[in-house]
PDB file of C-alpha atoms and ligand atoms in Angstrom:
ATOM      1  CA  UNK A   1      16.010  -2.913   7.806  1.00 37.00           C
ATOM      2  CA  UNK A   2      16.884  -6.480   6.381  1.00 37.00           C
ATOM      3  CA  UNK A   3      14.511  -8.373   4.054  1.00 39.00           C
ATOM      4  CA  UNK A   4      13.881 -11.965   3.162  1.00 36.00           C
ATOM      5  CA  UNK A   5      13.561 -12.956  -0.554  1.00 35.00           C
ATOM      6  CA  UNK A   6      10.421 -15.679  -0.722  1.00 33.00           C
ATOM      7  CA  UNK A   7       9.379 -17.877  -3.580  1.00 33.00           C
ATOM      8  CA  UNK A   8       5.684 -16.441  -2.635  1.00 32.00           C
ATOM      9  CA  UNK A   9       2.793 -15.284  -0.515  1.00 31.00           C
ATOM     10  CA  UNK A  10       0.409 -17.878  -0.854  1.00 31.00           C
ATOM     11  CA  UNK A  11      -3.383 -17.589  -0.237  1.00 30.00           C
ATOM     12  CA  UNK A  12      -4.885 -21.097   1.320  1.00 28.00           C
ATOM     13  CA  UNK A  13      -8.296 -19.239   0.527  1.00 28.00           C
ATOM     14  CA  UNK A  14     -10.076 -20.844  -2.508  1.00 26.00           C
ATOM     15  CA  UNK A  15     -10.760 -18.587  -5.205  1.00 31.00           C
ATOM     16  CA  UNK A  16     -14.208 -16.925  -5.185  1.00 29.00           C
ATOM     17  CA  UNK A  17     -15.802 -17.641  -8.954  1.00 31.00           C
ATOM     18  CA  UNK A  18     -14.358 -15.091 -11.443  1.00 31.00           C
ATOM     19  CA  UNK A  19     -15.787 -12.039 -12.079  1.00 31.00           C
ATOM     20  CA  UNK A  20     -15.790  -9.534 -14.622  1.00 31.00           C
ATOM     21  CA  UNK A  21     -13.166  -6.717 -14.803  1.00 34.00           C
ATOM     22  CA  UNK A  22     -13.441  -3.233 -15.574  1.00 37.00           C
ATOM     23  CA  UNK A  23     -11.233  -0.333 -16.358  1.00 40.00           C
ATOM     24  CA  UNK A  24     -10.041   2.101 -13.790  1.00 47.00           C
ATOM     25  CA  UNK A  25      -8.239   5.127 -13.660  1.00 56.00           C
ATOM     26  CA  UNK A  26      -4.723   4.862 -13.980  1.00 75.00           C
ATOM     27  CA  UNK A  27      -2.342   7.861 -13.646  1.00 89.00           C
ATOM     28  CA  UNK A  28       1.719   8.317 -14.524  1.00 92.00           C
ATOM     29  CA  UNK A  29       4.266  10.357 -13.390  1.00 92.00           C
ATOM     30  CA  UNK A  30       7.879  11.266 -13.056  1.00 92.00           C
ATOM     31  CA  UNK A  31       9.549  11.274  -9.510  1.00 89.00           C
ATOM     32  CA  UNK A  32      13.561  11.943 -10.317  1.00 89.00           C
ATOM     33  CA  UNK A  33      14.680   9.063 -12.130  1.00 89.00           C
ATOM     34  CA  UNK A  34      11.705   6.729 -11.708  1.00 92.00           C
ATOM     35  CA  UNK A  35       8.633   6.779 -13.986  1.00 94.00           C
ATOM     36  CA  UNK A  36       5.505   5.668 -11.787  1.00 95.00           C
ATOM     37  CA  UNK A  37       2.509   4.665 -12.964  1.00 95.00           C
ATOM     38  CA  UNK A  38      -0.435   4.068 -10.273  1.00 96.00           C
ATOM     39  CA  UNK A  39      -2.314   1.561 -10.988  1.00 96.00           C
ATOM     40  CA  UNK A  40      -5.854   0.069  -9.590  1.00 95.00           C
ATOM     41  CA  UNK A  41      -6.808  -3.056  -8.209  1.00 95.00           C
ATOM     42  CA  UNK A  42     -10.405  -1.617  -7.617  1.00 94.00           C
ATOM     43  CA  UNK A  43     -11.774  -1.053  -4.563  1.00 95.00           C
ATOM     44  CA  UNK A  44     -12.621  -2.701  -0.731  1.00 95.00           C
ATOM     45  CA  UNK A  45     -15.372  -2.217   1.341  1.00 95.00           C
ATOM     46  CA  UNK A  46     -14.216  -0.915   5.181  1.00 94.00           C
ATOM     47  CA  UNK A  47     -17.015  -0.258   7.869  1.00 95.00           C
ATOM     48  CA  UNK A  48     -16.928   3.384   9.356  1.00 96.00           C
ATOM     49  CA  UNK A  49     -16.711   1.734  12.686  1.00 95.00           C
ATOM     50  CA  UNK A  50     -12.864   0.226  11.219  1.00 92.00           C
ATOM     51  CA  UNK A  51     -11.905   3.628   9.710  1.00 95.00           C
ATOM     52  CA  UNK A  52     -12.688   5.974  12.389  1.00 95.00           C
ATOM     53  CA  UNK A  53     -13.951   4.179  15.399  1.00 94.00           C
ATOM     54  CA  UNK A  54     -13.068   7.235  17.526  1.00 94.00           C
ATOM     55  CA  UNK A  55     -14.610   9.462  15.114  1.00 94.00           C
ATOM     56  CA  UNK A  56     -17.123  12.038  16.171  1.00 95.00           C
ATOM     57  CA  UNK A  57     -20.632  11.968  14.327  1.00 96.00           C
ATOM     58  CA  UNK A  58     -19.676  14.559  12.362  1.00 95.00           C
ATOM     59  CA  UNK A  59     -15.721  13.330  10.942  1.00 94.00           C
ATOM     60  CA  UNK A  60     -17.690   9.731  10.604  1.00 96.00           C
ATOM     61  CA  UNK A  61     -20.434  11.586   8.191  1.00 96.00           C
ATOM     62  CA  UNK A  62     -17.990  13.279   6.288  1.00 95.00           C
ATOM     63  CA  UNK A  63     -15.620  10.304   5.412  1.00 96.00           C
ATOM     64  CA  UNK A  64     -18.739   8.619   4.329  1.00 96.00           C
ATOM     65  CA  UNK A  65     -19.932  11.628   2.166  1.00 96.00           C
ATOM     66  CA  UNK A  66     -16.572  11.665   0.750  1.00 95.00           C
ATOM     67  CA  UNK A  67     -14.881   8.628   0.324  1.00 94.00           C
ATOM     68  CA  UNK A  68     -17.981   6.400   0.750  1.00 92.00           C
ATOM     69  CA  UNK A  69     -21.371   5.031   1.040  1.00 90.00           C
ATOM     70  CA  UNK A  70     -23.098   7.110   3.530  1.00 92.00           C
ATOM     71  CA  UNK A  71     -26.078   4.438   3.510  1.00 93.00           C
ATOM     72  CA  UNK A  72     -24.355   1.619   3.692  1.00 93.00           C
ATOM     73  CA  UNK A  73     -21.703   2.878   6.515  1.00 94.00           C
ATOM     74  CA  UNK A  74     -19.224   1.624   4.239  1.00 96.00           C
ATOM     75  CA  UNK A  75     -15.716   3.654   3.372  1.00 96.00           C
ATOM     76  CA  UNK A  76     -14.862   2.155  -0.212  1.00 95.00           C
ATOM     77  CA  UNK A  77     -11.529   2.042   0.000  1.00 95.00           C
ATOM     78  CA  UNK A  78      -9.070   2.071  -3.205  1.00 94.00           C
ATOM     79  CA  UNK A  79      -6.466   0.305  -3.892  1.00 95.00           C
ATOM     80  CA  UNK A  80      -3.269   2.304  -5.606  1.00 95.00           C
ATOM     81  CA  UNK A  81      -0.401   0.141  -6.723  1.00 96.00           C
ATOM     82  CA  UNK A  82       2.585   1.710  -7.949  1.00 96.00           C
ATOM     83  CA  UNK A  83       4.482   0.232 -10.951  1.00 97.00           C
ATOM     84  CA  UNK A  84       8.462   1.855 -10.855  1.00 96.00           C
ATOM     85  CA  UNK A  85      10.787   2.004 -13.768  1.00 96.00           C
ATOM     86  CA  UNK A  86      14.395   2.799 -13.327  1.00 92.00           C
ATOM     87  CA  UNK A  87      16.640   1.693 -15.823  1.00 92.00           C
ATOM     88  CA  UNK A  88      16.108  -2.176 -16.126  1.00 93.00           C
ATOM     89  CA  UNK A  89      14.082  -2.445 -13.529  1.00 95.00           C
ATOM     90  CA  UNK A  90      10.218  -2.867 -12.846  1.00 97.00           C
ATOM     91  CA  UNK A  91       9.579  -2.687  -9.578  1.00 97.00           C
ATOM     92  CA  UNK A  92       5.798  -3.115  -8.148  1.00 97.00           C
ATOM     93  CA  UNK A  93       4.718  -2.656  -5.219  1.00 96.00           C
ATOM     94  CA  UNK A  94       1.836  -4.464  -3.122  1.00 96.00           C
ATOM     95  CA  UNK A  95      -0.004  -6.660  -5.429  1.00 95.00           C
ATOM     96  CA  UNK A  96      -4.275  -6.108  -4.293  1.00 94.00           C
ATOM     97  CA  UNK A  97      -6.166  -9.360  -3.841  1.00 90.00           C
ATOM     98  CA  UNK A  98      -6.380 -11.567  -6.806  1.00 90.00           C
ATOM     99  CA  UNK A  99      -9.809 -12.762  -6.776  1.00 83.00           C
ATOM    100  CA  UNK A 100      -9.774 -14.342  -3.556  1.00 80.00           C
ATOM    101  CA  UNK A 101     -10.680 -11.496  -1.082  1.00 86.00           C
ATOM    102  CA  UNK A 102     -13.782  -9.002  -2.111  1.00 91.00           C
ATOM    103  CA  UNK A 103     -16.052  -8.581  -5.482  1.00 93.00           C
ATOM    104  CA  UNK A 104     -14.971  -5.142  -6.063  1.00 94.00           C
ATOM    105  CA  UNK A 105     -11.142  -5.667  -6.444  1.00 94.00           C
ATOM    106  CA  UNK A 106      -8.791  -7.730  -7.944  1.00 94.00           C
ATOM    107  CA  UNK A 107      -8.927  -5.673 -11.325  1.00 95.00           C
ATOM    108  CA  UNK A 108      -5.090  -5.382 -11.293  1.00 96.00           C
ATOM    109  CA  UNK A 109      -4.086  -7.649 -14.244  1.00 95.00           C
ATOM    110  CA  UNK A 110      -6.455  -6.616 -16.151  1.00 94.00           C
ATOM    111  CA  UNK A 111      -5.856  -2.832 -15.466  1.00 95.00           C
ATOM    112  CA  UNK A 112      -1.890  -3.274 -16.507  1.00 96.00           C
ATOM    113  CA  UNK A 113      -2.998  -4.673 -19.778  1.00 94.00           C
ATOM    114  CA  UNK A 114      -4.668  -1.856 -19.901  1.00 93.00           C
ATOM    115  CA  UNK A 115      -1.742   0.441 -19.054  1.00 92.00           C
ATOM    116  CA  UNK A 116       0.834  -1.465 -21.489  1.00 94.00           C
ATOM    117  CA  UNK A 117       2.600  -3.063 -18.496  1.00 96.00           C
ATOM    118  CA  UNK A 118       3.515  -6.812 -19.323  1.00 96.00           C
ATOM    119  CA  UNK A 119       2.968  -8.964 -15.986  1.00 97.00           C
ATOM    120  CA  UNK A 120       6.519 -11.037 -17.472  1.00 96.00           C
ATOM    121  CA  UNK A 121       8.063  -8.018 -17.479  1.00 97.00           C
ATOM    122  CA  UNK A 122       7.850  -7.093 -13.586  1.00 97.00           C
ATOM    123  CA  UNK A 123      11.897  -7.680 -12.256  1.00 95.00           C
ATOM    124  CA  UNK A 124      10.969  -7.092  -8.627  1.00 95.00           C
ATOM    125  CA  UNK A 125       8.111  -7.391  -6.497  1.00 94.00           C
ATOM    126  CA  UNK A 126       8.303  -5.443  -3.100  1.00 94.00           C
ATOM    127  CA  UNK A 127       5.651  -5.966   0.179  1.00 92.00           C
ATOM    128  CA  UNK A 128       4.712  -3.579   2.335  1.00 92.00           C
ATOM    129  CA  UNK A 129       2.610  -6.238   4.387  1.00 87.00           C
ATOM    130  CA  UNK A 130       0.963  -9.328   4.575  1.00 80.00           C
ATOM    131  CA  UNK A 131      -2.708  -8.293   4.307  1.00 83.00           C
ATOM    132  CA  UNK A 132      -4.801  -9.655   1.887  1.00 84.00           C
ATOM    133  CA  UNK A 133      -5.540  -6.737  -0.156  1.00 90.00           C
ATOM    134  CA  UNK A 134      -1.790  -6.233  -0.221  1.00 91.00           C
ATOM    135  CA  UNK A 135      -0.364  -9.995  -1.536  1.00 87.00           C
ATOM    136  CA  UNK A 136      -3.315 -12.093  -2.230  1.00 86.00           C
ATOM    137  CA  UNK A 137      -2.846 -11.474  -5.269  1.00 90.00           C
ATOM    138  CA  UNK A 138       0.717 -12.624  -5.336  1.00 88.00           C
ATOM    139  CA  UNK A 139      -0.662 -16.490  -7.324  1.00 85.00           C
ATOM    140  CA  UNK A 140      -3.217 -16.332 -10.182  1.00 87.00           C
ATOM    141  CA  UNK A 141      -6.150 -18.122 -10.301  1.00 83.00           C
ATOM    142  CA  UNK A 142      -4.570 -21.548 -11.556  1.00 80.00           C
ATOM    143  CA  UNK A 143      -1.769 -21.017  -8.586  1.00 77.00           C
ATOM    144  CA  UNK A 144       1.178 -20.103 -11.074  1.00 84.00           C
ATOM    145  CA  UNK A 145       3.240 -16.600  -9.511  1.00 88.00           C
ATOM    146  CA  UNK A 146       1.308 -13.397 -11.183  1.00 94.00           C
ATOM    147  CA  UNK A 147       4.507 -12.114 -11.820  1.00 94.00           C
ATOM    148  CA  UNK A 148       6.482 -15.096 -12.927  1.00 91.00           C
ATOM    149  CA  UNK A 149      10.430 -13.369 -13.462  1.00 92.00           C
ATOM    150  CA  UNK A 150      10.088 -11.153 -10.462  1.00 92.00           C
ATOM    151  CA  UNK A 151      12.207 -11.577  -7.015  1.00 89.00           C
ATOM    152  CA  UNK A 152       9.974 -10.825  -4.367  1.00 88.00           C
ATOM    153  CA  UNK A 153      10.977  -8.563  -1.294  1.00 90.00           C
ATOM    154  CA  UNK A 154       9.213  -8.451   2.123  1.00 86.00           C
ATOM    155  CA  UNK A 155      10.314  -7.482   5.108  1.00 84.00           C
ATOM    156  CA  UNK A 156      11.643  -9.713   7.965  1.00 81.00           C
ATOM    157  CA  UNK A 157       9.754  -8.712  10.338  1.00 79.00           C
ATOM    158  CA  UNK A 158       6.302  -9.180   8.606  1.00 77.00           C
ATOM    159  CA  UNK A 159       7.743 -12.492   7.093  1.00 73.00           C
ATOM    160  CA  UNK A 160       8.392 -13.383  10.793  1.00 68.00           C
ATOM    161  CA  UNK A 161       5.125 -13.034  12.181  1.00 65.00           C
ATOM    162  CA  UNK A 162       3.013 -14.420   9.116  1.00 61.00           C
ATOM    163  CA  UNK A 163       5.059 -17.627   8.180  1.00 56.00           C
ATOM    164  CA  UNK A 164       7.423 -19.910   9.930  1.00 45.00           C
ATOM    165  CA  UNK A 165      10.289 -18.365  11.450  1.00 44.00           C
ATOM    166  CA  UNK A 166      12.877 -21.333  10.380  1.00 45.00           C
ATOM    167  CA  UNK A 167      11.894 -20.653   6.606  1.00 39.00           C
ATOM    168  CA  UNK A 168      14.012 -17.168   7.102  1.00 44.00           C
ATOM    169  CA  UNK A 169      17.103 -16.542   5.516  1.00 49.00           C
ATOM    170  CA  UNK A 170      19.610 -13.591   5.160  1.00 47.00           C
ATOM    171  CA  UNK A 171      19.589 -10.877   3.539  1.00 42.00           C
ATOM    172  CA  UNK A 172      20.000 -11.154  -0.351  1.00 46.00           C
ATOM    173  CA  UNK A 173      22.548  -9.832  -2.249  1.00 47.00           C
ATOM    174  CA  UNK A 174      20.133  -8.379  -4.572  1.00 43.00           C
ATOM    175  CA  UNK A 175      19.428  -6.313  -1.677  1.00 36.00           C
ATOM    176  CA  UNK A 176      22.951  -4.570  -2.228  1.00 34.00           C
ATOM    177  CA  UNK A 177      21.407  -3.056  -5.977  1.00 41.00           C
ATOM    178  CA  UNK A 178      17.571  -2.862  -4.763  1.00 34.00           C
ATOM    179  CA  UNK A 179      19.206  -0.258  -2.107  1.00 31.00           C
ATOM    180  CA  UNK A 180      21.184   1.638  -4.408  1.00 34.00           C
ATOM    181  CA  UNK A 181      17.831   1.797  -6.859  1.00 30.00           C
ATOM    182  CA  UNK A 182      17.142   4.588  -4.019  1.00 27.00           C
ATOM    183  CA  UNK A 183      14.263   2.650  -2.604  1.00 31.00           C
ATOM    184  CA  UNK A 184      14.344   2.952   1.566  1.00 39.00           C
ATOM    185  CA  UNK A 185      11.960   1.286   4.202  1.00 61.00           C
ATOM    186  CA  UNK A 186      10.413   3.664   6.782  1.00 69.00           C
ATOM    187  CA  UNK A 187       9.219   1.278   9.771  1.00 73.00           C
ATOM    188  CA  UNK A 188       5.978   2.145  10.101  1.00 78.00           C
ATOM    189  CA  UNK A 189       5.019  -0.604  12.513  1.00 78.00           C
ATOM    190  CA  UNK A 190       1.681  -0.967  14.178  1.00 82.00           C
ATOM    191  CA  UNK A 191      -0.906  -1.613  11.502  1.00 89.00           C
ATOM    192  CA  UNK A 192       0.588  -5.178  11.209  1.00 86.00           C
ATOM    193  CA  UNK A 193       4.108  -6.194  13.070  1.00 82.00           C
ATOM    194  CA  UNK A 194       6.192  -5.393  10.296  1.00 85.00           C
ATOM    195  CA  UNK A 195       4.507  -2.755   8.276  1.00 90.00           C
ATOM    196  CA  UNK A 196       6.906  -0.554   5.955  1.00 88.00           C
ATOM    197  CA  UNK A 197       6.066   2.216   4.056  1.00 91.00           C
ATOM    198  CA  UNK A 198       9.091   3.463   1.261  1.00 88.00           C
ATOM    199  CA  UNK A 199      10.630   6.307   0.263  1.00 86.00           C
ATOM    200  CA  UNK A 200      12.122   6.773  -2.982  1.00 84.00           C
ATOM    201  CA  UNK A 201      15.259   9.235  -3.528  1.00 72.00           C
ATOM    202  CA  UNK A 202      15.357  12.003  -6.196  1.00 67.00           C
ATOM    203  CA  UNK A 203      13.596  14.690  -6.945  1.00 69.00           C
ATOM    204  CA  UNK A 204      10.738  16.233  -3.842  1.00 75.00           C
ATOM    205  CA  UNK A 205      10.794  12.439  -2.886  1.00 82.00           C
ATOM    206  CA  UNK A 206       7.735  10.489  -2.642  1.00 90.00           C
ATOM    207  CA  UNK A 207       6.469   8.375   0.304  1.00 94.00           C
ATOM    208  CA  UNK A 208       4.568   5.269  -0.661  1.00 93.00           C
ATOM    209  CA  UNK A 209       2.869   5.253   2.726  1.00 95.00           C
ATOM    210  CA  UNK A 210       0.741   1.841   2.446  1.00 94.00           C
ATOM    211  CA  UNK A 211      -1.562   1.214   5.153  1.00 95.00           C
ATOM    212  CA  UNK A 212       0.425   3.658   7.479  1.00 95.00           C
ATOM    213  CA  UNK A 213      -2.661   5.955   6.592  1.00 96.00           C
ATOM    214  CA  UNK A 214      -5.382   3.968   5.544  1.00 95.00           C
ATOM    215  CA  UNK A 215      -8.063   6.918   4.908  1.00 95.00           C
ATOM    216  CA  UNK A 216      -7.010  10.767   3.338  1.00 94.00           C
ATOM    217  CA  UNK A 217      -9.536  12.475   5.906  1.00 94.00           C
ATOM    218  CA  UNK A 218      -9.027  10.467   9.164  1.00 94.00           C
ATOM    219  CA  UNK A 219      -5.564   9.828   8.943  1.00 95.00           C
ATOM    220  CA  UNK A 220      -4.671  13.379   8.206  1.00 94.00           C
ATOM    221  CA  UNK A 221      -7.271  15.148  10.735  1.00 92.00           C
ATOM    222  CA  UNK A 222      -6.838  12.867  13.792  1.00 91.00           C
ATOM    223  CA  UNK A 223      -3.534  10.727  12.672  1.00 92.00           C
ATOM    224  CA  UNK A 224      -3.689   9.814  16.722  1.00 94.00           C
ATOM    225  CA  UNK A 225      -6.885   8.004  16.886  1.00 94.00           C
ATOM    226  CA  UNK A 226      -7.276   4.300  16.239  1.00 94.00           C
ATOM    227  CA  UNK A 227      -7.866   2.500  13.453  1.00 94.00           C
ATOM    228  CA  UNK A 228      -9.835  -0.498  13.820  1.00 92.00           C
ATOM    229  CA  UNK A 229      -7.423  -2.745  11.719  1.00 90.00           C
ATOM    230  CA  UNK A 230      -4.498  -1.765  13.207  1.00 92.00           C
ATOM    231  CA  UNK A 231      -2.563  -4.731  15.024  1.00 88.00           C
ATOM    232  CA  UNK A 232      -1.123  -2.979  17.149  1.00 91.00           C
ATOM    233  CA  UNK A 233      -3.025   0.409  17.610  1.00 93.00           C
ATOM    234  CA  UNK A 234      -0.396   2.410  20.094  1.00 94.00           C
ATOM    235  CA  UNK A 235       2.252   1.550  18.154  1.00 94.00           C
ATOM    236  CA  UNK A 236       0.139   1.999  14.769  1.00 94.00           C
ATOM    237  CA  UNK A 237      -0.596   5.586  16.396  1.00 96.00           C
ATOM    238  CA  UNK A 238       2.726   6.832  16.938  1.00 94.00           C
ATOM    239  CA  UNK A 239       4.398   5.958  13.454  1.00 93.00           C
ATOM    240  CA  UNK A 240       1.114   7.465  11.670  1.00 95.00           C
ATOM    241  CA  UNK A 241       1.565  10.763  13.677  1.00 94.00           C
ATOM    242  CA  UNK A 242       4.982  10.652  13.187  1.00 92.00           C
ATOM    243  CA  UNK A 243       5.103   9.991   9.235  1.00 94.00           C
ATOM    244  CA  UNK A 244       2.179  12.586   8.876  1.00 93.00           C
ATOM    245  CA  UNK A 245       4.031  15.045  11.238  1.00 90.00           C
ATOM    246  CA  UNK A 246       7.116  15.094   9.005  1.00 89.00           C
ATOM    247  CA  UNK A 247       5.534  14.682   5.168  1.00 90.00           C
ATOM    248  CA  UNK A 248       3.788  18.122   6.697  1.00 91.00           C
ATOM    249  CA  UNK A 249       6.839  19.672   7.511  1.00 87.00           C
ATOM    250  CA  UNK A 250       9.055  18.653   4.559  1.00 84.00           C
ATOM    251  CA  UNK A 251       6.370  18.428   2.185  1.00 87.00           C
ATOM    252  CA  UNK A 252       7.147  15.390   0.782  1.00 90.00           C
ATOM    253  CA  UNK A 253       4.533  13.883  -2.084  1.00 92.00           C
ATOM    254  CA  UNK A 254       2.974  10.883  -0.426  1.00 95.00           C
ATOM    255  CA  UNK A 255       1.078   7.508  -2.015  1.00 95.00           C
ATOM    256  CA  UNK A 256      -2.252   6.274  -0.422  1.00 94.00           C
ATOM    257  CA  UNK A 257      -2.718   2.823  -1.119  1.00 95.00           C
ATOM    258  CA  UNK A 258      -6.147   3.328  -0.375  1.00 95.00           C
ATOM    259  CA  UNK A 259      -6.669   7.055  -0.562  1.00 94.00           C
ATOM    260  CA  UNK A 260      -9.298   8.200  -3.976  1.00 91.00           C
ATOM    261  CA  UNK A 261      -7.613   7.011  -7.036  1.00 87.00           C
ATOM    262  CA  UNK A 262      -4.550   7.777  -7.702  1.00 90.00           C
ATOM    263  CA  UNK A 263      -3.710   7.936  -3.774  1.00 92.00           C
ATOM    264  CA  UNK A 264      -1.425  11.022  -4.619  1.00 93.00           C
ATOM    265  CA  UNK A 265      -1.085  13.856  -2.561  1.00 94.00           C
ATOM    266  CA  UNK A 266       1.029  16.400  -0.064  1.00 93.00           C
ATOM    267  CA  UNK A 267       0.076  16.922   3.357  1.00 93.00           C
ATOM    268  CA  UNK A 268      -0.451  20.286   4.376  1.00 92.00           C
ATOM    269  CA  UNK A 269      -0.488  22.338   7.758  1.00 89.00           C
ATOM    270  CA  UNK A 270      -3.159  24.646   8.630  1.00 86.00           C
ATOM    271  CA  UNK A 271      -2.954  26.281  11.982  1.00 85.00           C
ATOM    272  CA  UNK A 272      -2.695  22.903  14.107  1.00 82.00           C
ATOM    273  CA  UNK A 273      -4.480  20.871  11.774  1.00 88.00           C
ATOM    274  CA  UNK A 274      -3.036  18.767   9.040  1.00 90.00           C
ATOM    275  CA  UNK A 275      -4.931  17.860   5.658  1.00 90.00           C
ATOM    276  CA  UNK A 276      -3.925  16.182   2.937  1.00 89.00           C
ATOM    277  CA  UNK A 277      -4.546  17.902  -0.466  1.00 88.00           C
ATOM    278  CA  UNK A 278      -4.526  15.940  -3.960  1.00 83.00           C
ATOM    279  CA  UNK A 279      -1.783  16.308  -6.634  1.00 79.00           C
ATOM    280  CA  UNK A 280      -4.015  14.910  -9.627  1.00 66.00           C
TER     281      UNK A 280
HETATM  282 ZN1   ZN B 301      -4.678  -2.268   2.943  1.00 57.80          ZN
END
């Protein structure tokens, strides 16, 4: 897996007009030698029809009852970043929306104040992928970097397809350390180009899964039907099955960005089905 190091994801979109901010749940917790503290950039809005287009009447009511508004036929979908300490570093990754993409997120600055973390104080900033709920975020509302001392990872693949291919540049020796930090990319292609989800070492492990499984109900019970965002939906299908298929059989603690706050949980085998149960 080889990365590019960018200046920044910039957002062409102009900023919607600010909005107020609220607290939101915020949860720590240790994971071998990192400290990680989950933090929310609020919620999105996702039509039933994009989270389980495939999904009978029944699945489709019970997502709704449970992670959503069963009037509106929306799935309100969180956003979980996780902050990483080890040692010196600071490590973030994913970044929500900034105020540029829906009214109910873009609470994440306000919600690390909350949590103690200084923005300065962020040393690297890693992508999972180029969505806007994922790097929108990435410049603040008067266009300076959100995180102004970080060095920002994405991966070249995702770079490739969302910006200019002659901007891309080799690997960074920064790399060489960020690797040895025990942070590893799991290609989990499909819902964009260049999708990763990571895995850090130590302890049980823990899989920060990103959009790799967007919902905790669909994703677990049918990780082989389609979801309506995916870019590539066979592809999407096959590293989803896969990634649930082994966090069931190892047991590994996985990371929802968008699962209910804080997104952490284990995936667990029943018979032939596959749930995913909640650590908090
Ligand atoms: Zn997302």
């Amino acid at each position: 897996m080889s990365y590019v190091q960018t200046e920044a994801f910039a957002s062409a979109t102009a900023p919607l007009a600010s909005r107020p901010v609220s607290a939101q749940n915020n949860y720590s917790f240790i994971q071998g030698e990192f400290e990680i503290t989950v933090v929310s950039d609020g919620f999105i809005t996702v039509p039933i029809d994009i989270v389980a287009p495939e999904g009978s009447p029944e699945q489709r009511a019970e997502i709704l009852r449970r992670t959503g508004n069963p009037d509106a036929g929306l799935v309100e979908s969180k956003t979980n970043i996780p902050v990483i300490r080890r040692k010196n570093d600071l490590i973030i990754v994913d970044i929500g929306s900034g105020n540029k993409y829906q009214p109910s997120d873009g609470r994440l600055s306000a919600n690390l104040i909350t949590c103690g973390i200084d923005a300065g104080a962020i040393t690297k900033v890693v992508f999972t992928h180029a969505h806007p709920d994922h790097v929108w975020g990435t410049l603040t509302e008067d266009g300076r970097l959100r995180f102004p001392n970080a060095t920002y990872y994405v991966g070249a693949a995702e770079w490739d397809y969302w910006m200019d291919p002659d901007y891309r540049n080799n690997m960074p020796s920064e790399l060489h350390e960020f690797a040895e930090g025990a942070q590893r990319a799991i290609d989990t292609a499909g819902h964009t180009p260049g999708h990763l989800s990571l895995e850090l070492a130590g302890g049980e492990g823990l899989i920060i899964t990103a959009d790799a499984a967007t919902n905790e109900i669909a994703s677990f019970q049918h990780p082989k039907a389609r979801f309506g965002y995916d870019t590539i939906p066979d592809l999407a299908i096959k590293n989803r099955a896969r990634l649930i298929e082994r966090a069931a059989f190892d047991r590994t603690k996985l990371l929802g960005y968008h699962w209910t706050c804080p997104g952490v949980g284990v995936a667990e085998r029943d018979g032939h089905d596959i749930a995913m149960s909640r650590c908090d």
